[in-house]
Amino acid sequence: MPVFKSAGPAAHPTTFRSKQDPWEPVNRKIFGFNETVDDYLFRPVAKGYRWVMPDPLEIAVGNVFSNLRDIPITLNNLLQLKFNNALTSSMRVIVNSTLGLAGVADVASGIGLAKHDEDFGQTLGYYGVSSGPYVVLPFFGPSSTRDAPASIVDAVIDPVFVGSFFVAPFIGPIVGSARTTDTRASLLKSEKTLEEAALDKYEFMREAYLQRRRNLVHDGNPPKKTEDEDTE
């Protein structure tokens, strides 16, 4: 999903193509397209959502989606043989789905069940699959040649997709759209900071994405990289 505003070209265009971003000219064009879509669609909808939704209700909706997200997180923890984390994530689902009224309240965090963040791209990284070149996907934004295909697996094990496929076809589009809007609304506060901090938003977003993904794959403790090392 496109995230931030401004699709302008870099103030100081890159004079060479790095191993991390060999398709930069094309990526920048897609980035510009995404920013335009965000300006005219996602951002206005997100602002309207925040204006209409009372803060407590917005938090509750975010908690429900976070609770659903703990299900694929649990599966990916199991695939990575992180059994303690899988137990924690599964307990979060049980506690928040019952005591938290279907996830409306995040009771689990309050009793010390920490939330983890795992997806199939991280699972592939755990088993040594390199991130590969950076890519920008239309509508979806930053990704890589490892994470983009992995996102298909994430979609298949997404409870929203499963519910849409096995229960009712209308569930997916409705809940998926609501989740996208809620996610975009949660990013509104950080826009001003990015506007002020980034001379080249494309480069800022690329470096932030690659660094974050590397940290996630290595659980916050990535090894040092050599200059010519490909992205992990």
JSON list of C-alpha atoms in Angstrom, two decimals:
[
{"chain": "A", "resi": 1, "resn": "MET", "atom": "CA", "xyz": [0.00, 0.00, 0.00]},
{"chain": "A", "resi": 2, "resn": "PRO", "atom": "CA", "xyz": [1.36, 3.48, -0.80]},
{"chain": "A", "resi": 3, "resn": "VAL", "atom": "CA", "xyz": [2.30, 5.27, 2.35]},
{"chain": "A", "resi": 4, "resn": "PHE", "atom": "CA", "xyz": [3.69, 8.77, 2.02]},
{"chain": "A", "resi": 5, "resn": "LYS", "atom": "CA", "xyz": [3.22, 11.80, -0.11]},
{"chain": "A", "resi": 6, "resn": "SER", "atom": "CA", "xyz": [5.40, 13.33, -2.85]},
{"chain": "A", "resi": 7, "resn": "ALA", "atom": "CA", "xyz": [6.61, 11.51, -5.90]},
{"chain": "A", "resi": 8, "resn": "GLY", "atom": "CA", "xyz": [9.20, 14.06, -6.96]},
{"chain": "A", "resi": 9, "resn": "PRO", "atom": "CA", "xyz": [12.56, 12.94, -8.31]},
{"chain": "A", "resi": 10, "resn": "ALA", "atom": "CA", "xyz": [15.57, 12.74, -6.06]},
{"chain": "A", "resi": 11, "resn": "ALA", "atom": "CA", "xyz": [17.30, 16.02, -5.26]},
{"chain": "A", "resi": 12, "resn": "HIS", "atom": "CA", "xyz": [20.58, 14.22, -6.00]},
{"chain": "A", "resi": 13, "resn": "PRO", "atom": "CA", "xyz": [19.77, 11.35, -8.38]},
{"chain": "A", "resi": 14, "resn": "THR", "atom": "CA", "xyz": [21.74, 8.17, -7.92]},
{"chain": "A", "resi": 15, "resn": "THR", "atom": "CA", "xyz": [24.57, 7.97, -10.45]},
{"chain": "A", "resi": 16, "resn": "PHE", "atom": "CA", "xyz": [24.93, 4.21, -10.22]},
{"chain": "A", "resi": 17, "resn": "ARG", "atom": "CA", "xyz": [22.70, 1.25, -9.58]},
{"chain": "A", "resi": 18, "resn": "SER", "atom": "CA", "xyz": [23.51, -0.65, -6.43]},
{"chain": "A", "resi": 19, "resn": "LYS", "atom": "CA", "xyz": [23.10, -4.39, -5.97]},
{"chain": "A", "resi": 20, "resn": "GLN", "atom": "CA", "xyz": [20.26, -3.60, -3.59]},
{"chain": "A", "resi": 21, "resn": "ASP", "atom": "CA", "xyz": [18.36, -1.48, -6.10]},
{"chain": "A", "resi": 22, "resn": "PRO", "atom": "CA", "xyz": [19.36, -2.37, -9.68]},
{"chain": "A", "resi": 23, "resn": "TRP", "atom": "CA", "xyz": [15.94, -1.38, -11.02]},
{"chain": "A", "resi": 24, "resn": "GLU", "atom": "CA", "xyz": [15.87, 2.05, -9.41]},
{"chain": "A", "resi": 25, "resn": "PRO", "atom": "CA", "xyz": [14.60, 4.02, -12.44]},
{"chain": "A", "resi": 26, "resn": "VAL", "atom": "CA", "xyz": [11.56, 1.73, -12.77]},
{"chain": "A", "resi": 27, "resn": "ASN", "atom": "CA", "xyz": [11.09, 1.56, -9.01]},
{"chain": "A", "resi": 28, "resn": "ARG", "atom": "CA", "xyz": [11.02, 5.36, -8.82]},
{"chain": "A", "resi": 29, "resn": "LYS", "atom": "CA", "xyz": [8.31, 5.53, -11.46]},
{"chain": "A", "resi": 30, "resn": "ILE", "atom": "CA", "xyz": [6.17, 3.01, -9.58]},
{"chain": "A", "resi": 31, "resn": "PHE", "atom": "CA", "xyz": [6.88, 4.88, -6.35]},
{"chain": "A", "resi": 32, "resn": "GLY", "atom": "CA", "xyz": [5.62, 8.06, -8.02]},
{"chain": "A", "resi": 33, "resn": "PHE", "atom": "CA", "xyz": [2.48, 6.28, -9.19]},
{"chain": "A", "resi": 34, "resn": "ASN", "atom": "CA", "xyz": [1.85, 4.95, -5.68]},
{"chain": "A", "resi": 35, "resn": "GLU", "atom": "CA", "xyz": [2.28, 8.40, -4.17]},
{"chain": "A", "resi": 36, "resn": "THR", "atom": "CA", "xyz": [-0.23, 9.86, -6.62]},
{"chain": "A", "resi": 37, "resn": "VAL", "atom": "CA", "xyz": [-2.75, 7.13, -5.77]},
{"chain": "A", "resi": 38, "resn": "ASP", "atom": "CA", "xyz": [-2.12, 7.83, -2.09]},
{"chain": "A", "resi": 39, "resn": "ASP", "atom": "CA", "xyz": [-2.64, 11.57, -2.54]},
{"chain": "A", "resi": 40, "resn": "TYR", "atom": "CA", "xyz": [-5.98, 11.15, -4.27]},
{"chain": "A", "resi": 41, "resn": "LEU", "atom": "CA", "xyz": [-7.36, 7.99, -2.68]},
{"chain": "A", "resi": 42, "resn": "PHE", "atom": "CA", "xyz": [-5.79, 6.36, 0.37]},
{"chain": "A", "resi": 43, "resn": "ARG", "atom": "CA", "xyz": [-4.79, 9.47, 2.29]},
{"chain": "A", "resi": 44, "resn": "PRO", "atom": "CA", "xyz": [-8.15, 11.28, 1.95]},
{"chain": "A", "resi": 45, "resn": "VAL", "atom": "CA", "xyz": [-10.02, 8.12, 2.93]},
{"chain": "A", "resi": 46, "resn": "ALA", "atom": "CA", "xyz": [-7.71, 7.61, 5.92]},
{"chain": "A", "resi": 47, "resn": "LYS", "atom": "CA", "xyz": [-8.19, 11.22, 7.05]},
{"chain": "A", "resi": 48, "resn": "GLY", "atom": "CA", "xyz": [-11.96, 10.82, 6.76]},
{"chain": "A", "resi": 49, "resn": "TYR", "atom": "CA", "xyz": [-11.78, 7.60, 8.73]},
{"chain": "A", "resi": 50, "resn": "ARG", "atom": "CA", "xyz": [-9.85, 9.30, 11.54]},
{"chain": "A", "resi": 51, "resn": "TRP", "atom": "CA", "xyz": [-12.28, 12.22, 11.54]},
{"chain": "A", "resi": 52, "resn": "VAL", "atom": "CA", "xyz": [-15.33, 9.95, 11.80]},
{"chain": "A", "resi": 53, "resn": "MET", "atom": "CA", "xyz": [-13.95, 7.35, 14.20]},
{"chain": "A", "resi": 54, "resn": "PRO", "atom": "CA", "xyz": [-13.68, 8.21, 17.91]},
{"chain": "A", "resi": 55, "resn": "ASP", "atom": "CA", "xyz": [-10.20, 7.38, 19.24]},
{"chain": "A", "resi": 56, "resn": "PRO", "atom": "CA", "xyz": [-11.39, 4.51, 21.50]},
{"chain": "A", "resi": 57, "resn": "LEU", "atom": "CA", "xyz": [-13.23, 2.88, 18.60]},
{"chain": "A", "resi": 58, "resn": "GLU", "atom": "CA", "xyz": [-10.25, 3.33, 16.27]},
{"chain": "A", "resi": 59, "resn": "ILE", "atom": "CA", "xyz": [-8.01, 1.65, 18.86]},
{"chain": "A", "resi": 60, "resn": "ALA", "atom": "CA", "xyz": [-10.50, -1.20, 19.22]},
{"chain": "A", "resi": 61, "resn": "VAL", "atom": "CA", "xyz": [-10.61, -1.78, 15.46]},
{"chain": "A", "resi": 62, "resn": "GLY", "atom": "CA", "xyz": [-6.82, -1.77, 15.31]},
{"chain": "A", "resi": 63, "resn": "ASN", "atom": "CA", "xyz": [-6.72, -4.31, 18.15]},
{"chain": "A", "resi": 64, "resn": "VAL", "atom": "CA", "xyz": [-9.09, -6.65, 16.30]},
{"chain": "A", "resi": 65, "resn": "PHE", "atom": "CA", "xyz": [-6.89, -6.63, 13.19]},
{"chain": "A", "resi": 66, "resn": "SER", "atom": "CA", "xyz": [-3.79, -7.08, 15.34]},
{"chain": "A", "resi": 67, "resn": "ASN", "atom": "CA", "xyz": [-5.39, -10.11, 16.96]},
{"chain": "A", "resi": 68, "resn": "LEU", "atom": "CA", "xyz": [-6.12, -11.67, 13.55]},
{"chain": "A", "resi": 69, "resn": "ARG", "atom": "CA", "xyz": [-2.54, -11.00, 12.55]},
{"chain": "A", "resi": 70, "resn": "ASP", "atom": "CA", "xyz": [-1.28, -13.09, 15.49]},
{"chain": "A", "resi": 71, "resn": "ILE", "atom": "CA", "xyz": [-2.57, -16.25, 13.76]},
{"chain": "A", "resi": 72, "resn": "PRO", "atom": "CA", "xyz": [-0.15, -16.18, 10.77]},
{"chain": "A", "resi": 73, "resn": "ILE", "atom": "CA", "xyz": [2.54, -14.89, 13.13]},
{"chain": "A", "resi": 74, "resn": "THR", "atom": "CA", "xyz": [2.09, -18.08, 15.17]},
{"chain": "A", "resi": 75, "resn": "LEU", "atom": "CA", "xyz": [2.36, -20.24, 12.04]},
{"chain": "A", "resi": 76, "resn": "ASN", "atom": "CA", "xyz": [5.55, -18.51, 10.91]},
{"chain": "A", "resi": 77, "resn": "ASN", "atom": "CA", "xyz": [7.03, -18.86, 14.39]},
{"chain": "A", "resi": 78, "resn": "LEU", "atom": "CA", "xyz": [6.40, -22.60, 14.14]},
{"chain": "A", "resi": 79, "resn": "LEU", "atom": "CA", "xyz": [7.99, -22.75, 10.69]},
{"chain": "A", "resi": 80, "resn": "GLN", "atom": "CA", "xyz": [11.06, -21.01, 12.13]},
{"chain": "A", "resi": 81, "resn": "LEU", "atom": "CA", "xyz": [11.16, -23.46, 15.06]},
{"chain": "A", "resi": 82, "resn": "LYS", "atom": "CA", "xyz": [10.67, -20.58, 17.51]},
{"chain": "A", "resi": 83, "resn": "PHE", "atom": "CA", "xyz": [8.42, -22.60, 19.75]},
{"chain": "A", "resi": 84, "resn": "ASN", "atom": "CA", "xyz": [8.44, -20.23, 22.72]},
{"chain": "A", "resi": 85, "resn": "ASN", "atom": "CA", "xyz": [7.39, -17.35, 20.48]},
{"chain": "A", "resi": 86, "resn": "ALA", "atom": "CA", "xyz": [4.76, -19.54, 18.83]},
{"chain": "A", "resi": 87, "resn": "LEU", "atom": "CA", "xyz": [3.35, -20.39, 22.24]},
{"chain": "A", "resi": 88, "resn": "THR", "atom": "CA", "xyz": [3.24, -16.71, 23.19]},
{"chain": "A", "resi": 89, "resn": "SER", "atom": "CA", "xyz": [1.54, -15.71, 19.93]},
{"chain": "A", "resi": 90, "resn": "SER", "atom": "CA", "xyz": [-1.02, -18.50, 20.17]},
{"chain": "A", "resi": 91, "resn": "MET", "atom": "CA", "xyz": [-1.76, -17.56, 23.77]},
{"chain": "A", "resi": 92, "resn": "ARG", "atom": "CA", "xyz": [-2.26, -13.96, 22.64]},
{"chain": "A", "resi": 93, "resn": "VAL", "atom": "CA", "xyz": [-4.93, -15.14, 20.20]},
{"chain": "A", "resi": 94, "resn": "ILE", "atom": "CA", "xyz": [-6.69, -17.20, 22.87]},
{"chain": "A", "resi": 95, "resn": "VAL", "atom": "CA", "xyz": [-6.58, -14.51, 25.55]},
{"chain": "A", "resi": 96, "resn": "ASN", "atom": "CA", "xyz": [-7.55, -11.60, 23.30]},
{"chain": "A", "resi": 97, "resn": "SER", "atom": "CA", "xyz": [-10.26, -13.58, 21.52]},
{"chain": "A", "resi": 98, "resn": "THR", "atom": "CA", "xyz": [-11.89, -14.49, 24.83]},
{"chain": "A", "resi": 99, "resn": "LEU", "atom": "CA", "xyz": [-11.07, -12.03, 27.61]},
{"chain": "A", "resi": 100, "resn": "GLY", "atom": "CA", "xyz": [-10.43, -9.33, 25.04]},
{"chain": "A", "resi": 101, "resn": "LEU", "atom": "CA", "xyz": [-13.86, -9.79, 23.39]},
{"chain": "A", "resi": 102, "resn": "ALA", "atom": "CA", "xyz": [-12.71, -10.99, 19.94]},
{"chain": "A", "resi": 103, "resn": "GLY", "atom": "CA", "xyz": [-9.62, -8.84, 20.12]},
{"chain": "A", "resi": 104, "resn": "VAL", "atom": "CA", "xyz": [-11.33, -5.52, 20.86]},
{"chain": "A", "resi": 105, "resn": "ALA", "atom": "CA", "xyz": [-9.07, -5.15, 23.91]},
{"chain": "A", "resi": 106, "resn": "ASP", "atom": "CA", "xyz": [-5.41, -6.16, 23.95]},
{"chain": "A", "resi": 107, "resn": "VAL", "atom": "CA", "xyz": [-5.52, -7.99, 27.26]},
{"chain": "A", "resi": 108, "resn": "ALA", "atom": "CA", "xyz": [-2.56, -10.20, 26.34]},
{"chain": "A", "resi": 109, "resn": "SER", "atom": "CA", "xyz": [-0.02, -7.36, 26.27]},
{"chain": "A", "resi": 110, "resn": "GLY", "atom": "CA", "xyz": [-1.20, -6.26, 29.69]},
{"chain": "A", "resi": 111, "resn": "ILE", "atom": "CA", "xyz": [-0.37, -9.65, 31.20]},
{"chain": "A", "resi": 112, "resn": "GLY", "atom": "CA", "xyz": [3.08, -9.89, 29.65]},
{"chain": "A", "resi": 113, "resn": "LEU", "atom": "CA", "xyz": [2.39, -11.78, 26.41]},
{"chain": "A", "resi": 114, "resn": "ALA", "atom": "CA", "xyz": [4.58, -9.76, 24.05]},
{"chain": "A", "resi": 115, "resn": "LYS", "atom": "CA", "xyz": [3.59, -9.35, 20.42]},
{"chain": "A", "resi": 116, "resn": "HIS", "atom": "CA", "xyz": [5.97, -10.66, 17.77]},
{"chain": "A", "resi": 117, "resn": "ASP", "atom": "CA", "xyz": [6.19, -9.79, 14.09]},
{"chain": "A", "resi": 118, "resn": "GLU", "atom": "CA", "xyz": [6.77, -12.67, 11.69]},
{"chain": "A", "resi": 119, "resn": "ASP", "atom": "CA", "xyz": [5.78, -13.31, 8.08]},
{"chain": "A", "resi": 120, "resn": "PHE", "atom": "CA", "xyz": [6.76, -15.78, 5.38]},
{"chain": "A", "resi": 121, "resn": "GLY", "atom": "CA", "xyz": [9.43, -13.47, 3.97]},
{"chain": "A", "resi": 122, "resn": "GLN", "atom": "CA", "xyz": [11.12, -13.57, 7.37]},
{"chain": "A", "resi": 123, "resn": "THR", "atom": "CA", "xyz": [10.73, -17.34, 7.44]},
{"chain": "A", "resi": 124, "resn": "LEU", "atom": "CA", "xyz": [12.56, -17.61, 4.12]},
{"chain": "A", "resi": 125, "resn": "GLY", "atom": "CA", "xyz": [15.23, -15.27, 5.47]},
{"chain": "A", "resi": 126, "resn": "TYR", "atom": "CA", "xyz": [15.55, -17.44, 8.57]},
{"chain": "A", "resi": 127, "resn": "TYR", "atom": "CA", "xyz": [16.51, -20.34, 6.32]},
{"chain": "A", "resi": 128, "resn": "GLY", "atom": "CA", "xyz": [19.10, -18.27, 4.47]},
{"chain": "A", "resi": 129, "resn": "VAL", "atom": "CA", "xyz": [17.16, -16.97, 1.47]},
{"chain": "A", "resi": 130, "resn": "SER", "atom": "CA", "xyz": [18.64, -13.60, 0.52]},
{"chain": "A", "resi": 131, "resn": "SER", "atom": "CA", "xyz": [16.38, -10.58, 0.30]},
{"chain": "A", "resi": 132, "resn": "GLY", "atom": "CA", "xyz": [17.46, -10.01, -3.28]},
{"chain": "A", "resi": 133, "resn": "PRO", "atom": "CA", "xyz": [16.99, -6.71, -5.13]},
{"chain": "A", "resi": 134, "resn": "TYR", "atom": "CA", "xyz": [14.63, -4.06, -3.83]},
{"chain": "A", "resi": 135, "resn": "VAL", "atom": "CA", "xyz": [11.38, -3.67, -5.75]},
{"chain": "A", "resi": 136, "resn": "VAL", "atom": "CA", "xyz": [8.44, -1.29, -5.46]},
{"chain": "A", "resi": 137, "resn": "LEU", "atom": "CA", "xyz": [5.08, -2.91, -6.16]},
{"chain": "A", "resi": 138, "resn": "PRO", "atom": "CA", "xyz": [2.15, -0.95, -7.60]},
{"chain": "A", "resi": 139, "resn": "PHE", "atom": "CA", "xyz": [-0.30, -0.09, -4.76]},
{"chain": "A", "resi": 140, "resn": "PHE", "atom": "CA", "xyz": [1.59, -2.26, -2.22]},
{"chain": "A", "resi": 141, "resn": "GLY", "atom": "CA", "xyz": [4.83, -0.30, -2.04]},
{"chain": "A", "resi": 142, "resn": "PRO", "atom": "CA", "xyz": [8.31, -1.41, -0.88]},
{"chain": "A", "resi": 143, "resn": "SER", "atom": "CA", "xyz": [9.27, -5.06, -1.18]},
{"chain": "A", "resi": 144, "resn": "SER", "atom": "CA", "xyz": [12.03, -7.32, -2.48]},
{"chain": "A", "resi": 145, "resn": "THR", "atom": "CA", "xyz": [12.39, -10.31, -4.77]},
{"chain": "A", "resi": 146, "resn": "ARG", "atom": "CA", "xyz": [12.14, -12.53, -1.68]},
{"chain": "A", "resi": 147, "resn": "ASP", "atom": "CA", "xyz": [9.34, -10.74, 0.14]},
{"chain": "A", "resi": 148, "resn": "ALA", "atom": "CA", "xyz": [7.08, -10.10, -2.86]},
{"chain": "A", "resi": 149, "resn": "PRO", "atom": "CA", "xyz": [6.42, -13.80, -3.67]},
{"chain": "A", "resi": 150, "resn": "ALA", "atom": "CA", "xyz": [6.33, -14.59, 0.05]},
{"chain": "A", "resi": 151, "resn": "SER", "atom": "CA", "xyz": [3.47, -12.14, 0.46]},
{"chain": "A", "resi": 152, "resn": "ILE", "atom": "CA", "xyz": [1.31, -14.51, -1.60]},
{"chain": "A", "resi": 153, "resn": "VAL", "atom": "CA", "xyz": [1.78, -17.17, 1.09]},
{"chain": "A", "resi": 154, "resn": "ASP", "atom": "CA", "xyz": [0.99, -14.56, 3.75]},
{"chain": "A", "resi": 155, "resn": "ALA", "atom": "CA", "xyz": [-2.25, -13.77, 1.91]},
{"chain": "A", "resi": 156, "resn": "VAL", "atom": "CA", "xyz": [-3.24, -17.43, 1.70]},
{"chain": "A", "resi": 157, "resn": "ILE", "atom": "CA", "xyz": [-2.85, -17.96, 5.46]},
{"chain": "A", "resi": 158, "resn": "ASP", "atom": "CA", "xyz": [-4.46, -14.62, 6.29]},
{"chain": "A", "resi": 159, "resn": "PRO", "atom": "CA", "xyz": [-7.63, -15.22, 8.38]},
{"chain": "A", "resi": 160, "resn": "VAL", "atom": "CA", "xyz": [-9.46, -12.63, 6.27]},
{"chain": "A", "resi": 161, "resn": "PHE", "atom": "CA", "xyz": [-8.67, -14.57, 3.09]},
{"chain": "A", "resi": 162, "resn": "VAL", "atom": "CA", "xyz": [-9.56, -17.89, 4.69]},
{"chain": "A", "resi": 163, "resn": "GLY", "atom": "CA", "xyz": [-12.85, -16.46, 5.97]},
{"chain": "A", "resi": 164, "resn": "SER", "atom": "CA", "xyz": [-13.65, -15.04, 2.56]},
{"chain": "A", "resi": 165, "resn": "PHE", "atom": "CA", "xyz": [-12.87, -18.33, 0.81]},
{"chain": "A", "resi": 166, "resn": "PHE", "atom": "CA", "xyz": [-14.60, -20.74, 3.17]},
{"chain": "A", "resi": 167, "resn": "VAL", "atom": "CA", "xyz": [-17.33, -18.64, 4.80]},
{"chain": "A", "resi": 168, "resn": "ALA", "atom": "CA", "xyz": [-18.55, -15.78, 2.63]},
{"chain": "A", "resi": 169, "resn": "PRO", "atom": "CA", "xyz": [-16.94, -14.12, -0.42]},
{"chain": "A", "resi": 170, "resn": "PHE", "atom": "CA", "xyz": [-17.96, -10.61, 0.70]},
{"chain": "A", "resi": 171, "resn": "ILE", "atom": "CA", "xyz": [-15.89, -10.84, 3.90]},
{"chain": "A", "resi": 172, "resn": "GLY", "atom": "CA", "xyz": [-12.54, -10.39, 2.17]},
{"chain": "A", "resi": 173, "resn": "PRO", "atom": "CA", "xyz": [-13.19, -7.10, 0.33]},
{"chain": "A", "resi": 174, "resn": "ILE", "atom": "CA", "xyz": [-15.03, -5.50, 3.24]},
{"chain": "A", "resi": 175, "resn": "VAL", "atom": "CA", "xyz": [-12.64, -6.48, 6.02]},
{"chain": "A", "resi": 176, "resn": "GLY", "atom": "CA", "xyz": [-9.60, -6.07, 3.78]},
{"chain": "A", "resi": 177, "resn": "SER", "atom": "CA", "xyz": [-10.61, -2.53, 2.85]},
{"chain": "A", "resi": 178, "resn": "ALA", "atom": "CA", "xyz": [-11.28, -1.67, 6.49]},
{"chain": "A", "resi": 179, "resn": "ARG", "atom": "CA", "xyz": [-7.89, -3.04, 7.52]},
{"chain": "A", "resi": 180, "resn": "THR", "atom": "CA", "xyz": [-6.10, -1.11, 4.77]},
{"chain": "A", "resi": 181, "resn": "THR", "atom": "CA", "xyz": [-7.82, 2.11, 5.81]},
{"chain": "A", "resi": 182, "resn": "ASP", "atom": "CA", "xyz": [-7.04, 1.53, 9.49]},
{"chain": "A", "resi": 183, "resn": "THR", "atom": "CA", "xyz": [-3.38, 0.84, 8.67]},
{"chain": "A", "resi": 184, "resn": "ARG", "atom": "CA", "xyz": [-3.10, 3.94, 6.50]},
{"chain": "A", "resi": 185, "resn": "ALA", "atom": "CA", "xyz": [-4.76, 6.07, 9.18]},
{"chain": "A", "resi": 186, "resn": "SER", "atom": "CA", "xyz": [-2.21, 4.90, 11.74]},
{"chain": "A", "resi": 187, "resn": "LEU", "atom": "CA", "xyz": [0.55, 6.35, 9.54]},
{"chain": "A", "resi": 188, "resn": "LEU", "atom": "CA", "xyz": [-0.90, 9.86, 9.29]},
{"chain": "A", "resi": 189, "resn": "LYS", "atom": "CA", "xyz": [0.93, 11.10, 12.39]},
{"chain": "A", "resi": 190, "resn": "SER", "atom": "CA", "xyz": [4.33, 10.12, 11.00]},
{"chain": "A", "resi": 191, "resn": "GLU", "atom": "CA", "xyz": [3.88, 11.94, 7.68]},
{"chain": "A", "resi": 192, "resn": "LYS", "atom": "CA", "xyz": [5.03, 15.34, 8.92]},
{"chain": "A", "resi": 193, "resn": "THR", "atom": "CA", "xyz": [8.20, 13.87, 10.38]},
{"chain": "A", "resi": 194, "resn": "LEU", "atom": "CA", "xyz": [9.05, 12.21, 7.08]},
{"chain": "A", "resi": 195, "resn": "GLU", "atom": "CA", "xyz": [8.26, 15.37, 5.11]},
{"chain": "A", "resi": 196, "resn": "GLU", "atom": "CA", "xyz": [10.72, 17.32, 7.24]},
{"chain": "A", "resi": 197, "resn": "ALA", "atom": "CA", "xyz": [13.43, 14.66, 7.52]},
{"chain": "A", "resi": 198, "resn": "ALA", "atom": "CA", "xyz": [13.77, 13.21, 4.03]},
{"chain": "A", "resi": 199, "resn": "LEU", "atom": "CA", "xyz": [15.45, 15.08, 1.18]},
{"chain": "A", "resi": 200, "resn": "ASP", "atom": "CA", "xyz": [14.80, 12.12, -1.09]},
{"chain": "A", "resi": 201, "resn": "LYS", "atom": "CA", "xyz": [11.73, 10.22, 0.07]},
{"chain": "A", "resi": 202, "resn": "TYR", "atom": "CA", "xyz": [12.29, 7.33, -2.30]},
{"chain": "A", "resi": 203, "resn": "GLU", "atom": "CA", "xyz": [15.76, 6.71, -0.91]},
{"chain": "A", "resi": 204, "resn": "PHE", "atom": "CA", "xyz": [14.57, 7.22, 2.66]},
{"chain": "A", "resi": 205, "resn": "MET", "atom": "CA", "xyz": [11.78, 4.68, 2.23]},
{"chain": "A", "resi": 206, "resn": "ARG", "atom": "CA", "xyz": [14.09, 2.18, 0.53]},
{"chain": "A", "resi": 207, "resn": "GLU", "atom": "CA", "xyz": [16.75, 2.33, 3.24]},
{"chain": "A", "resi": 208, "resn": "ALA", "atom": "CA", "xyz": [14.15, 2.21, 6.02]},
{"chain": "A", "resi": 209, "resn": "TYR", "atom": "CA", "xyz": [12.46, -0.82, 4.46]},
{"chain": "A", "resi": 210, "resn": "LEU", "atom": "CA", "xyz": [15.65, -2.78, 3.86]},
{"chain": "A", "resi": 211, "resn": "GLN", "atom": "CA", "xyz": [17.02, -2.02, 7.32]},
{"chain": "A", "resi": 212, "resn": "ARG", "atom": "CA", "xyz": [13.76, -2.92, 9.03]},
{"chain": "A", "resi": 213, "resn": "ARG", "atom": "CA", "xyz": [13.43, -6.20, 7.14]},
{"chain": "A", "resi": 214, "resn": "ARG", "atom": "CA", "xyz": [17.02, -7.16, 7.94]},
{"chain": "A", "resi": 215, "resn": "ASN", "atom": "CA", "xyz": [16.43, -6.44, 11.61]},
{"chain": "A", "resi": 216, "resn": "LEU", "atom": "CA", "xyz": [13.24, -8.49, 11.61]},
{"chain": "A", "resi": 217, "resn": "VAL", "atom": "CA", "xyz": [14.87, -11.50, 9.94]},
{"chain": "A", "resi": 218, "resn": "HIS", "atom": "CA", "xyz": [17.65, -11.46, 12.55]},
{"chain": "A", "resi": 219, "resn": "ASP", "atom": "CA", "xyz": [15.32, -10.66, 15.46]},
{"chain": "A", "resi": 220, "resn": "GLY", "atom": "CA", "xyz": [16.86, -7.26, 16.06]},
{"chain": "A", "resi": 221, "resn": "ASN", "atom": "CA", "xyz": [20.47, -8.47, 16.04]},
{"chain": "A", "resi": 222, "resn": "PRO", "atom": "CA", "xyz": [21.68, -8.52, 12.42]},
{"chain": "A", "resi": 223, "resn": "PRO", "atom": "CA", "xyz": [25.31, -9.40, 11.64]},
{"chain": "A", "resi": 224, "resn": "LYS", "atom": "CA", "xyz": [27.59, -6.74, 10.27]},
{"chain": "A", "resi": 225, "resn": "LYS", "atom": "CA", "xyz": [27.53, -6.38, 6.50]},
{"chain": "A", "resi": 226, "resn": "THR", "atom": "CA", "xyz": [30.49, -5.99, 4.20]},
{"chain": "A", "resi": 227, "resn": "GLU", "atom": "CA", "xyz": [30.33, -3.29, 1.53]},
{"chain": "A", "resi": 228, "resn": "ASP", "atom": "CA", "xyz": [29.76, -5.72, -1.32]},
{"chain": "A", "resi": 229, "resn": "GLU", "atom": "CA", "xyz": [27.36, -8.00, 0.55]},
{"chain": "A", "resi": 230, "resn": "ASP", "atom": "CA", "xyz": [23.87, -8.39, -0.88]},
{"chain": "A", "resi": 231, "resn": "THR", "atom": "CA", "xyz": [20.86, -7.54, 1.24]},
{"chain": "A", "resi": 232, "resn": "GLU", "atom": "CA", "xyz": [19.86, -10.34, 3.62]}
]
